[in-house]
Amino acid sequence: MNKHFNSLCLTGLLFILPVCPATIARAQLPETSDTNAKQTNLLKDELYFGLTKPGGETISEAEWQEFVSAVITPRFREGLTVLDGSGQFLNSSGILIRENSKIVILIYESSQEKNQAINEIIETYKRTFQQESVLRATSEVKVSF
């Protein structure tokens, strides 16, 4: 009987142990120490701009910088972030396209004006550089400064 009881206990522990590390890890997460930091709910848009024109020509760094200066910055003077990217997608013909890209991150207070400004940026880019699309990903974020 004692031998069976020990086996049963060991089997029970095997089912319980995988849960324990996650529970212990959660219990040890540090609390945020800066209680003075004020958090604000804002919107975050990530815009993905492909850098290859339909004929295979690449949008130059100078052309990109001109676009940022003339089109994006006037609409988001409070700030933005630009990252270099490399991605792939299926075009409207079902062909896998790989290309370098620029990712623009915008964080702002929700308003019809800002939404319209982003739509204008996207449409201007598509028209200027003969692009099929610009990917836009919007999410709500909590930020503190």
Tab-separated table of C-alpha atoms in Angstrom, residues 62-113:
chain	number	residue	atom	x	y	z
A	62	ALA	CA	17.328	61.186	-50.620
A	63	GLU	CA	13.811	60.636	-52.030
A	64	TRP	CA	12.721	59.079	-48.735
A	65	GLN	CA	14.174	61.939	-46.665
A	66	GLU	CA	12.425	64.475	-48.911
A	67	PHE	CA	9.127	62.617	-48.402
A	68	VAL	CA	9.579	62.609	-44.615
A	69	SER	CA	10.465	66.316	-44.590
A	70	ALA	CA	7.730	67.471	-46.965
A	71	VAL	CA	4.853	65.106	-46.128
A	72	ILE	CA	5.180	63.397	-42.732
A	73	THR	CA	6.939	65.950	-40.508
A	74	PRO	CA	4.511	68.840	-41.179
A	75	ARG	CA	1.625	66.593	-40.062
A	76	PHE	CA	3.439	65.171	-36.989
A	77	ARG	CA	5.705	67.920	-35.740
A	78	GLU	CA	5.475	66.555	-32.185
A	79	GLY	CA	7.629	63.610	-33.215
A	80	LEU	CA	7.985	60.328	-35.036
A	81	THR	CA	10.359	57.398	-35.337
A	82	VAL	CA	11.701	55.885	-38.568
A	83	LEU	CA	13.152	52.363	-38.689
A	84	ASP	CA	14.714	50.423	-41.549
A	85	GLY	CA	13.011	47.144	-42.350
A	86	SER	CA	13.135	44.181	-44.677
A	87	GLY	CA	9.970	42.274	-45.446
A	88	GLN	CA	7.891	40.328	-47.876
A	89	PHE	CA	4.276	40.222	-49.048
A	90	LEU	CA	2.052	38.786	-51.759
A	91	ASN	CA	1.165	41.431	-54.334
A	92	SER	CA	-2.250	41.646	-56.019
A	93	SER	CA	-1.030	39.184	-58.685
A	94	GLY	CA	-0.133	36.594	-56.026
A	95	ILE	CA	3.620	37.043	-56.488
A	96	LEU	CA	5.825	36.990	-53.378
A	97	ILE	CA	7.705	40.277	-53.201
A	98	ARG	CA	10.716	40.828	-50.941
A	99	GLU	CA	11.859	44.375	-50.400
A	100	ASN	CA	13.451	46.818	-48.034
A	101	SER	CA	11.095	49.159	-46.268
A	102	LYS	CA	10.819	52.088	-43.907
A	103	ILE	CA	8.670	51.804	-40.805
A	104	VAL	CA	7.300	55.015	-39.357
A	105	ILE	CA	5.978	54.942	-35.793
A	106	LEU	CA	3.578	57.683	-34.745
A	107	ILE	CA	2.166	58.077	-31.229
A	108	TYR	CA	-0.573	60.656	-30.831
A	109	GLU	CA	-3.862	61.629	-29.227
A	110	SER	CA	-6.828	60.259	-31.115
A	111	SER	CA	-8.491	62.839	-33.366
A	112	GLN	CA	-10.155	63.052	-36.744
A	113	GLU	CA	-7.393	65.454	-37.866
